[in-house]
Coordinates of N, CA and C in Angstrom, one line a residue:
X215 N 3.6 -15.3 -20.7 CA 4.3 -14.3 -19.6 C 3.2 -13.3 -19.0
X216 N 3.0 -13.5 -17.8 CA 1.8 -12.8 -17.1 C 2.3 -11.3 -17.2
X217 N 1.4 -10.3 -16.9 CA 1.7 -8.9 -16.9 C 2.8 -8.6 -15.8
X218 N 2.3 -9.2 -14.6 CA 3.2 -8.8 -13.4 C 4.9 -9.3 -13.5
X219 N 4.7 -10.5 -14.1 CA 6.1 -11.0 -14.4 C 6.8 -10.2 -15.4
X220 N 6.2 -9.8 -16.4 CA 6.9 -8.9 -17.3 C 7.4 -7.5 -16.5
X221 N 6.4 -7.2 -15.9 CA 6.8 -5.8 -15.2 C 8.0 -6.0 -14.3
X222 N 8.1 -7.3 -13.5 CA 9.1 -7.4 -12.7 C 10.3 -7.7 -13.2
X223 N 10.5 -8.3 -14.4 CA 11.6 -8.6 -15.2 C 12.2 -7.2 -16.0
X224 N 11.3 -6.4 -16.1 CA 11.6 -5.2 -16.8 C 12.6 -4.3 -16.0
X225 N 12.6 -4.6 -14.7 CA 13.4 -3.6 -13.7 C 14.7 -4.5 -13.7
X226 N 14.9 -5.7 -14.0 CA 16.1 -6.4 -13.7 C 17.1 -6.2 -14.9
X227 N 16.5 -5.9 -16.1 CA 17.4 -5.8 -17.4 C 17.4 -4.6 -17.8
X228 N 18.4 -3.8 -17.9 CA 18.5 -2.6 -18.3 C 18.4 -2.3 -19.9
X229 N 17.8 -1.2 -20.4 CA 17.7 -1.3 -21.8 C 18.8 -1.3 -22.7
X230 N 20.0 -0.8 -22.1 CA 21.1 -0.7 -23.1 C 21.6 -2.3 -23.4
X231 N 21.1 -3.3 -22.8 CA 21.5 -4.7 -23.1 C 20.9 -5.0 -24.5
X232 N 19.9 -4.3 -25.1 CA 19.0 -4.5 -26.2 C 19.9 -4.1 -27.5
X233 N 21.1 -3.2 -27.3 CA 21.5 -2.5 -28.6 C 22.7 -3.6 -29.1
X234 N 22.8 -3.7 -30.2 CA 23.7 -4.6 -30.8 C 25.1 -4.3 -30.5
X235 N 25.5 -3.0 -30.4 CA 26.8 -2.6 -29.9 C 27.2 -3.2 -28.6
X236 N 26.2 -3.1 -27.7 CA 26.6 -3.5 -26.5 C 26.7 -5.0 -26.2
X237 N 26.1 -5.8 -27.1 CA 26.3 -7.2 -27.1 C 27.5 -7.5 -27.7
X238 N 28.0 -6.9 -28.8 CA 29.3 -7.2 -29.7 C 29.1 -8.3 -30.7
X239 N 27.8 -8.6 -31.0 CA 27.7 -9.7 -32.1 C 26.9 -9.1 -33.2
X240 N 26.5 -10.1 -34.3 CA 25.8 -9.6 -35.4 C 24.6 -9.2 -35.0
X241 N 23.9 -8.2 -35.9 CA 22.6 -7.6 -35.7 C 21.5 -9.0 -35.8
X242 N 21.7 -10.0 -36.4 CA 20.8 -10.8 -36.8 C 21.0 -12.2 -35.8
X243 N 21.8 -11.9 -34.8 CA 22.0 -13.2 -34.0 C 20.9 -13.7 -33.4
X244 N 20.7 -14.8 -33.0 CA 19.7 -15.4 -32.2 C 19.5 -14.8 -30.8
X245 N 20.6 -14.5 -30.3 CA 20.5 -14.1 -29.0 C 20.0 -12.8 -28.9
X246 N 20.3 -11.8 -29.9 CA 20.0 -10.4 -30.1 C 18.3 -10.5 -30.4
X247 N 17.9 -11.5 -31.1 CA 16.5 -11.6 -31.4 C 15.7 -12.0 -30.1
X248 N 16.2 -12.7 -29.3 CA 15.4 -13.2 -28.1 C 15.5 -11.9 -27.0
X249 N 16.7 -11.1 -27.1 CA 16.4 -9.9 -26.3 C 15.4 -8.9 -26.9
X250 N 15.4 -8.6 -28.1 CA 14.5 -7.8 -28.9 C 12.9 -8.3 -28.5
X251 N 12.7 -9.5 -28.6 CA 11.4 -9.9 -28.6 C 11.0 -10.1 -27.1
X252 N 11.9 -10.4 -26.3 CA 11.5 -10.1 -24.8 C 11.1 -8.6 -24.4
X253 N 11.8 -7.5 -24.9 CA 11.6 -6.2 -24.8 C 10.1 -5.7 -25.6
X254 N 9.9 -6.3 -26.6 CA 8.7 -6.1 -27.3 C 7.5 -6.4 -26.6
X255 N 7.5 -7.5 -25.7 CA 6.4 -8.0 -24.9 C 6.4 -7.3 -23.6
X256 N 7.2 -6.4 -23.2 CA 7.0 -5.8 -21.9 C 6.1 -4.6 -22.1
X257 N 5.2 -4.5 -20.9 CA 4.4 -3.2 -21.0 C 5.0 -2.0 -21.1
X258 N 4.5 -0.9 -21.6 CA 5.0 0.2 -21.7 C 4.2 1.3 -20.9
X259 N 4.9 2.4 -20.4 CA 4.2 3.5 -19.7 C 4.5 3.0 -18.1
X260 N 3.7 4.0 -17.4 CA 3.8 3.8 -15.8 C 3.0 2.7 -15.5
X261 N 3.3 2.1 -14.4 CA 2.7 0.9 -13.7 C 1.4 1.4 -13.3
X262 N 0.1 0.7 -13.4 CA -1.1 1.1 -13.2 C -1.1 1.2 -11.5
X263 N -1.7 2.2 -10.9 CA -1.8 2.4 -9.4 C -2.7 1.1 -8.8
X264 N -2.2 0.7 -7.8 CA -3.0 -0.5 -7.0 C -3.9 0.2 -6.2
X265 N -5.2 -0.3 -6.2 CA -6.3 0.3 -5.3 C -6.1 -0.5 -4.0
X266 N -6.2 0.4 -2.9 CA -6.2 -0.2 -1.7 C -7.4 -1.1 -1.4
X267 N -7.2 -2.2 -0.6 CA -8.3 -2.9 -0.3 C -8.3 -3.0 1.3
X268 N -9.5 -3.5 1.7 CA -9.7 -3.5 3.1 C -9.7 -2.2 4.0
X269 N -10.4 -2.3 5.2 CA -10.4 -1.0 5.8 C -9.1 -0.6 6.3
X270 N -8.1 -1.2 6.8 CA -6.7 -0.6 7.1 C -6.1 -0.1 5.8
X271 N -6.2 -0.8 4.5 CA -5.4 -0.3 3.4 C -6.2 1.1 3.1
X272 N -7.3 1.1 3.0 CA -8.0 2.4 2.6 C -7.7 3.7 3.5
X273 N -7.6 3.3 5.0 CA -7.2 4.2 5.9 C -5.6 4.7 5.5
X274 N -4.9 3.7 5.5 CA -3.6 4.0 5.3 C -3.2 4.9 3.9
X275 N -4.0 4.6 2.9 CA -3.9 5.3 1.4 C -4.6 6.7 1.7
X276 N -5.5 6.9 2.6 CA -6.0 8.1 2.6 C -5.2 9.1 3.6
X277 N -4.6 8.6 4.4 CA -4.0 9.3 5.5 C -2.4 9.4 5.7
X278 N -2.0 8.4 5.0 CA -0.4 8.1 4.9 C 0.1 8.2 3.5
X279 N -0.7 8.1 2.5 CA -0.4 8.2 1.1 C 0.3 9.4 0.5
X280 N -0.1 9.9 -0.5 CA 0.3 11.1 -1.3 C 0.3 12.3 -0.6
X281 N -0.8 12.5 0.3 CA -1.0 13.7 1.2 C -1.1 13.2 2.6
X282 N -0.1 13.0 3.2 CA -0.1 12.6 4.6 C -0.5 13.8 5.5
X283 N -1.4 13.5 6.6 CA -1.7 14.4 7.4 C -1.5 14.0 8.8
X284 N -2.0 14.8 9.7 CA -1.9 14.6 11.4 C -3.2 14.1 11.8
X285 N -4.1 13.8 11.0 CA -5.3 13.1 11.5 C -5.2 12.0 12.2
X286 N -4.4 10.9 11.9 CA -4.3 9.8 12.7 C -4.0 10.0 14.1
X287 N -3.3 11.1 14.5 CA -2.9 11.4 15.8 C -4.3 11.8 16.4
X288 N -5.0 12.7 15.9 CA -6.2 13.1 16.5 C -7.1 11.7 16.6
X289 N -7.1 10.7 15.7 CA -7.9 9.8 15.9 C -7.4 8.9 17.0
X290 N -6.2 8.8 17.2 CA -5.7 8.0 18.3 C -6.1 8.5 19.7
X291 N -5.9 10.0 19.7 CA -6.4 10.7 21.0 C -7.8 10.6 21.3
X292 N -8.7 10.5 20.2 CA -10.1 10.4 20.4 C -10.6 9.0 20.9
X293 N -9.7 8.0 20.3 CA -10.0 6.5 20.8 C -9.5 6.3 22.0
X294 N -8.5 7.1 22.4 CA -8.2 6.9 24.0 C -9.1 7.6 24.9
X295 N -9.5 8.7 24.5 CA -10.5 9.4 25.3 C -11.8 8.5 25.5
X296 N -12.3 8.0 24.4 CA -13.6 7.1 24.3 C -13.4 6.0 25.3
X297 N -12.1 5.2 24.9 CA -11.9 4.1 25.8 C -11.6 4.4 27.2
X298 N -11.2 5.5 27.6 CA -10.9 5.9 29.0 C -12.4 6.3 29.7
X299 N -13.3 7.0 29.0 CA -14.5 7.2 29.4 C -15.4 5.9 29.7
X300 N -15.2 5.0 28.7 CA -16.1 3.8 28.6 C -15.6 3.0 29.8
X301 N -14.2 2.9 30.2 CA -13.7 2.3 31.3 C -14.2 2.7 32.5
X302 N -14.2 4.1 32.6 CA -14.6 4.9 33.8 C -16.1 4.6 34.1
X303 N -16.8 4.6 33.0 CA -18.2 4.4 33.2 C -18.5 2.9 33.8
X304 N -17.8 2.0 33.3 CA -18.1 0.7 33.5 C -17.6 0.4 35.1
X305 N -16.5 0.9 35.4 CA -16.0 0.7 36.7 C -16.7 1.6 37.8
X306 N -17.0 2.8 37.3 CA -17.5 3.8 38.4 C -18.6 4.3 38.3
X307 N -19.0 5.0 37.2 CA -20.1 6.1 36.9 C -21.5 5.1 36.8
X308 N -21.4 3.9 36.5 CA -22.7 3.1 36.2 C -23.3 3.1 37.6
X309 N -22.6 2.8 38.7 CA -23.0 2.5 40.0 C -23.6 3.7 40.7
X310 N -23.4 5.2 40.1 CA -24.1 6.1 40.5 C -25.1 6.8 39.7
X311 N -25.6 6.0 38.9 CA -26.7 6.5 37.8 C -27.7 7.1 38.5
X312 N -28.3 6.7 39.4 CA -29.5 7.0 39.8 C -29.5 7.6 41.6
X313 N -28.3 7.4 41.9 CA -28.2 7.7 43.5 C -26.8 8.7 43.7
X314 N -27.1 9.4 44.6 CA -25.9 10.4 44.9 C -24.8 9.6 45.5
X315 N -23.5 10.0 45.4 CA -22.3 9.3 45.7 C -22.3 9.3 47.3

Protein backbone atom coordinates (compact mmCIF):
# COMPACT_ATOMS: atom_id res chain seq x y z
CA UNK A 1 0.00 0.00 0.00
CA UNK A 2 1.52 3.31 -0.99
CA UNK A 3 2.25 6.16 1.40
CA UNK A 4 -0.38 8.41 -0.18
CA UNK A 5 -3.08 5.73 -0.04
CA UNK A 6 -2.37 5.00 3.60
CA UNK A 7 -2.44 8.70 4.46
CA UNK A 8 -5.75 9.12 2.59
CA UNK A 9 -7.35 6.10 4.27
CA UNK A 10 -6.23 7.21 7.72
CA UNK A 11 -8.60 10.17 7.54
CA UNK A 12 -11.56 7.94 6.66
CA UNK A 13 -11.43 5.52 9.61
CA UNK A 14 -11.50 7.05 13.08
CA UNK A 15 -9.08 5.66 15.70
CA UNK A 16 -11.84 4.43 18.05
CA UNK A 17 -12.68 1.66 15.56
CA UNK A 18 -9.52 -0.14 16.63
CA UNK A 19 -10.57 -0.62 20.24
CA UNK A 20 -11.99 -4.09 21.09
CA UNK A 21 -14.79 -2.61 23.17
CA UNK A 22 -16.03 -0.56 20.22
CA UNK A 23 -16.29 -3.65 17.98
CA UNK A 24 -17.91 -5.80 20.62
CA UNK A 25 -16.04 -8.99 19.64
CA UNK A 26 -13.26 -10.93 21.25
CA UNK A 27 -9.82 -9.38 21.34
CA UNK A 28 -8.32 -12.17 19.23
CA UNK A 29 -10.94 -11.92 16.47
CA UNK A 30 -9.68 -11.90 12.89
CA UNK A 31 -11.50 -8.68 12.15
CA UNK A 32 -9.79 -6.93 15.03
CA UNK A 33 -6.42 -8.19 13.85
CA UNK A 34 -7.04 -6.76 10.37
CA UNK A 35 -7.92 -3.38 11.85
CA UNK A 36 -4.84 -3.40 14.08
CA UNK A 37 -2.53 -4.41 11.24
CA UNK A 38 -4.07 -1.68 9.08
CA UNK A 39 -3.33 0.94 11.71
CA UNK A 40 0.20 -0.36 12.24
CA UNK A 41 0.99 0.31 8.58
CA UNK A 42 -0.25 3.91 8.64
CA UNK A 43 2.38 6.67 8.79
CA UNK A 44 2.70 8.55 12.04
CA UNK A 45 3.12 12.25 12.61
CA UNK A 46 2.13 15.22 10.51
CA UNK A 47 2.03 14.95 6.74
CA UNK A 48 5.15 16.24 5.00
CA UNK A 49 4.81 19.66 3.38
CA UNK A 50 4.44 19.59 -0.37
CA UNK A 51 6.96 21.78 -2.17
CA UNK A 52 5.42 24.08 -4.77
CA UNK A 53 6.33 23.37 -8.38
CA UNK A 54 6.37 25.72 -11.31
CA UNK A 55 6.42 29.49 -11.50
CA UNK A 56 2.80 30.04 -10.48
CA UNK A 57 3.03 27.51 -7.65
CA UNK A 58 6.09 29.19 -6.13
CA UNK A 59 4.49 32.64 -6.52
CA UNK A 60 1.30 31.42 -4.86
CA UNK A 61 3.22 29.79 -1.99
CA UNK A 62 5.28 32.94 -1.44
CA UNK A 63 2.52 35.56 -1.48
CA UNK A 64 -0.66 33.62 -0.62
CA UNK A 65 0.74 30.90 1.66
CA UNK A 66 1.46 31.13 5.39
CA UNK A 67 2.27 34.87 5.31
CA UNK A 68 -0.10 36.48 2.80
CA UNK A 69 0.82 39.98 1.70
CA UNK A 70 -0.47 42.78 -0.51
CA UNK A 71 2.47 42.49 -2.92
CA UNK A 72 0.37 40.84 -5.68
CA UNK A 73 -1.77 44.00 -5.83
CA UNK A 74 1.38 46.06 -6.40
CA UNK A 75 2.52 43.55 -9.02
CA UNK A 76 -0.78 43.85 -10.91
CA UNK A 77 -0.62 47.66 -10.81
CA UNK A 78 2.99 47.59 -12.05
CA UNK A 79 2.11 45.16 -14.84
CA UNK A 80 -0.81 47.36 -15.94
CA UNK A 81 1.43 50.46 -15.95
CA UNK A 82 4.07 48.65 -17.99
CA UNK A 83 1.45 47.33 -20.41
CA UNK A 84 -0.08 50.80 -20.76
CA UNK A 85 3.27 52.44 -21.45
CA UNK A 86 4.23 49.79 -24.01
CA UNK A 87 0.85 50.17 -25.68
CA UNK A 88 1.19 53.96 -25.74
CA UNK A 89 4.73 53.74 -27.10
CA UNK A 90 3.80 51.33 -29.86
CA UNK A 91 0.77 53.23 -31.09
CA UNK A 92 1.88 56.83 -30.51
CA UNK A 93 5.29 57.65 -29.03
CA UNK A 94 7.48 55.73 -31.48
CA UNK A 95 6.31 57.94 -34.33
CA UNK A 96 7.57 61.06 -32.50
CA UNK A 97 10.96 59.70 -31.49
CA UNK A 98 13.09 62.05 -33.60
CA UNK A 99 10.52 64.63 -34.69
CA UNK A 100 8.54 67.27 -32.89
CA UNK A 101 4.80 66.71 -32.94
